Amino acid sequence: MGHLVVHGGEKFAESVIIDDQVLEAIEACNDLAPLHNPANLIGINACRKLMPGTPMVAVFDTAFHQTMPQEAYMYGLPVEYYEKYKIRRYGFHGTSHSYVSRRAAEVLGVPYESLKTIVCHLGNGASVSAVKNGKCVDTSMGLTPLEGLIMGTRSGDIDPAIIEFLAHKENKSIDEIMTVLNKKSGVLGLSNNLSSDFRDLEDGYHRGDAYAICAMKTFSYRVAKYIGAYAAAMNGVDLICFTAGVGENAPLVRTLVCEYLGYLGVTIDQEANSKRGEDIVISTPDSRTKVMVIPTNEELAIARETVRLV
Ligand code: AMP
């Protein structure tokens, strides 16, 4: 049985067979993912009780990103906070970033280790990763899944001083501000509470709703900025992949993002871009950087890891 565990901290750079020691180590990461890891542990413990003797594997959503170099994972904070509390960038959606970057190389028939790939996992939660020669070198989520892109309801990157400013102006506690940043922000907040669902935002965009237009454009601009940053981090990019609910199903978002990528020689084949549900190249044959849509499949990736280990 394979289990997805959200946070493996610095302890787990790959999947492991679950034993009592592993359970303790997962529990030690609870602080880093208080909403997710305790729930993951409940699932694992229930399954161990129901199916004693069945080998269980933990696949960590942070593991793929453990290859990031120090300059990518350190924050510009006093180093004692890293040493005491392990405050650093971890990144999430690793199972998806790993699956999609590998699958894209397989579809193209090119060795995985030869490519510089940027994966845009755009769903309700959203993150970008830079995968150089088969290893993750940077990703947009951080200590928690709040950093980086603008998401369905999460703010992504903001000036950290906004937290104090808002706390004073609105007389809110830190917990209340965190609820705003996690649950009331993102495209939901930007669209003036129209929706966090990109289907509604796309309708609003075509209707000419100014808030929906702002949400779609701001979301896409942020994705394009991360692509630029990761092209710099890898000193180039061969391939850009879109995946997850929005990345796989919203041609408009892909178009808005790719409009910023002329300097990478990206040109999009709009007929291919309108297709759904398949691994497909959506850039034109003469596009200098290839662009693909690869439907993610975290369940398959977890199943494969589980089979490999047991
Ligand atoms: P995920 O978190 O990967 O399951 O993605 C969920 C999000 O995908 C939803 O909130 C929708 O905004 C988006 N989505 C799903 N289907 C479509 C679609 N046909 N067009 C645009 N967005 C979609």
mmCIF file of N, CA and C in Angstrom, residues 10 65-76 79 82-83 86-89 136-138:
data_model
loop_
_atom_site.group_PDB
_atom_site.id
_atom_site.type_symbol
_atom_site.label_atom_id
_atom_site.label_comp_id
_atom_site.label_asym_id
_atom_site.label_seq_id
_atom_site.Cartn_x
_atom_site.Cartn_y
_atom_site.Cartn_z
ATOM 1 N N GLU A 10 13.774 17.407 6.032
ATOM 2 C CA GLU A 10 15.067 17.112 5.395
ATOM 3 C C GLU A 10 15.417 15.634 5.536
ATOM 4 N N HIS A 65 12.139 17.588 -4.236
ATOM 5 C CA HIS A 65 12.792 18.903 -4.168
ATOM 6 C C HIS A 65 14.036 18.906 -3.285
ATOM 7 N N GLN A 66 14.352 17.769 -2.656
ATOM 8 C CA GLN A 66 15.487 17.737 -1.735
ATOM 9 C C GLN A 66 16.832 17.890 -2.457
ATOM 10 N N THR A 67 16.824 17.831 -3.791
ATOM 11 C CA THR A 67 18.084 18.025 -4.537
ATOM 12 C C THR A 67 18.405 19.505 -4.766
ATOM 13 N N MET A 68 17.512 20.409 -4.333
ATOM 14 C CA MET A 68 17.777 21.845 -4.525
ATOM 15 C C MET A 68 19.100 22.240 -3.873
ATOM 16 N N PRO A 69 19.875 23.087 -4.544
ATOM 17 C CA PRO A 69 21.114 23.548 -3.894
ATOM 18 C C PRO A 69 20.787 24.537 -2.771
ATOM 19 N N GLN A 70 21.765 24.697 -1.884
ATOM 20 C CA GLN A 70 21.562 25.546 -0.704
ATOM 21 C C GLN A 70 21.065 26.948 -1.067
ATOM 22 N N GLU A 71 21.648 27.530 -2.142
ATOM 23 C CA GLU A 71 21.257 28.907 -2.478
ATOM 24 C C GLU A 71 19.797 29.001 -2.899
ATOM 25 N N ALA A 72 19.201 27.872 -3.293
ATOM 26 C CA ALA A 72 17.787 27.883 -3.666
ATOM 27 C C ALA A 72 16.882 27.647 -2.458
ATOM 28 N N TYR A 73 17.383 26.920 -1.454
ATOM 29 C CA TYR A 73 16.484 26.610 -0.333
ATOM 30 C C TYR A 73 16.647 27.498 0.895
ATOM 31 N N MET A 74 17.725 28.297 0.965
ATOM 32 C CA MET A 74 17.878 29.161 2.146
ATOM 33 C C MET A 74 17.079 30.457 1.972
ATOM 34 N N TYR A 75 16.487 30.939 3.049
ATOM 35 C CA TYR A 75 15.863 32.258 3.071
ATOM 36 C C TYR A 75 16.860 33.261 3.625
ATOM 37 N N GLY A 76 16.650 34.539 3.306
ATOM 38 C CA GLY A 76 17.526 35.593 3.828
ATOM 39 C C GLY A 76 17.167 35.972 5.258
ATOM 40 N N VAL A 79 20.544 32.779 10.239
ATOM 41 C CA VAL A 79 20.778 31.360 9.973
ATOM 42 C C VAL A 79 20.401 30.487 11.172
ATOM 43 N N TYR A 82 17.276 28.545 10.692
ATOM 44 C CA TYR A 82 17.431 27.302 9.922
ATOM 45 C C TYR A 82 18.010 26.222 10.831
ATOM 46 N N GLU A 83 19.014 26.609 11.598
ATOM 47 C CA GLU A 83 19.684 25.608 12.428
ATOM 48 C C GLU A 83 18.778 25.092 13.555
ATOM 49 N N LYS A 86 14.871 24.455 11.263
ATOM 50 C CA LYS A 86 14.859 23.952 9.890
ATOM 51 C C LYS A 86 13.946 24.780 8.979
ATOM 52 N N ILE A 87 13.915 26.102 9.234
ATOM 53 C CA ILE A 87 13.153 26.987 8.346
ATOM 54 C C ILE A 87 13.930 27.161 7.045
ATOM 55 N N ARG A 88 13.369 26.674 5.956
ATOM 56 C CA ARG A 88 14.000 26.710 4.637
ATOM 57 C C ARG A 88 12.922 26.430 3.599
ATOM 58 N N ARG A 89 13.273 26.507 2.327
ATOM 59 C CA ARG A 89 12.336 26.106 1.272
ATOM 60 C C ARG A 89 12.328 24.576 1.192
ATOM 61 N N CYS A 136 15.574 18.319 -9.414
ATOM 62 C CA CYS A 136 14.928 19.595 -9.108
ATOM 63 C C CYS A 136 15.967 20.574 -8.559
ATOM 64 N N VAL A 137 16.039 21.781 -9.144
ATOM 65 C CA VAL A 137 17.000 22.781 -8.645
ATOM 66 C C VAL A 137 16.314 23.990 -8.005
ATOM 67 N N ASP A 138 15.007 24.126 -8.197
ATOM 68 C CA ASP A 138 14.283 25.191 -7.492
ATOM 69 C C ASP A 138 12.791 24.940 -7.632
#
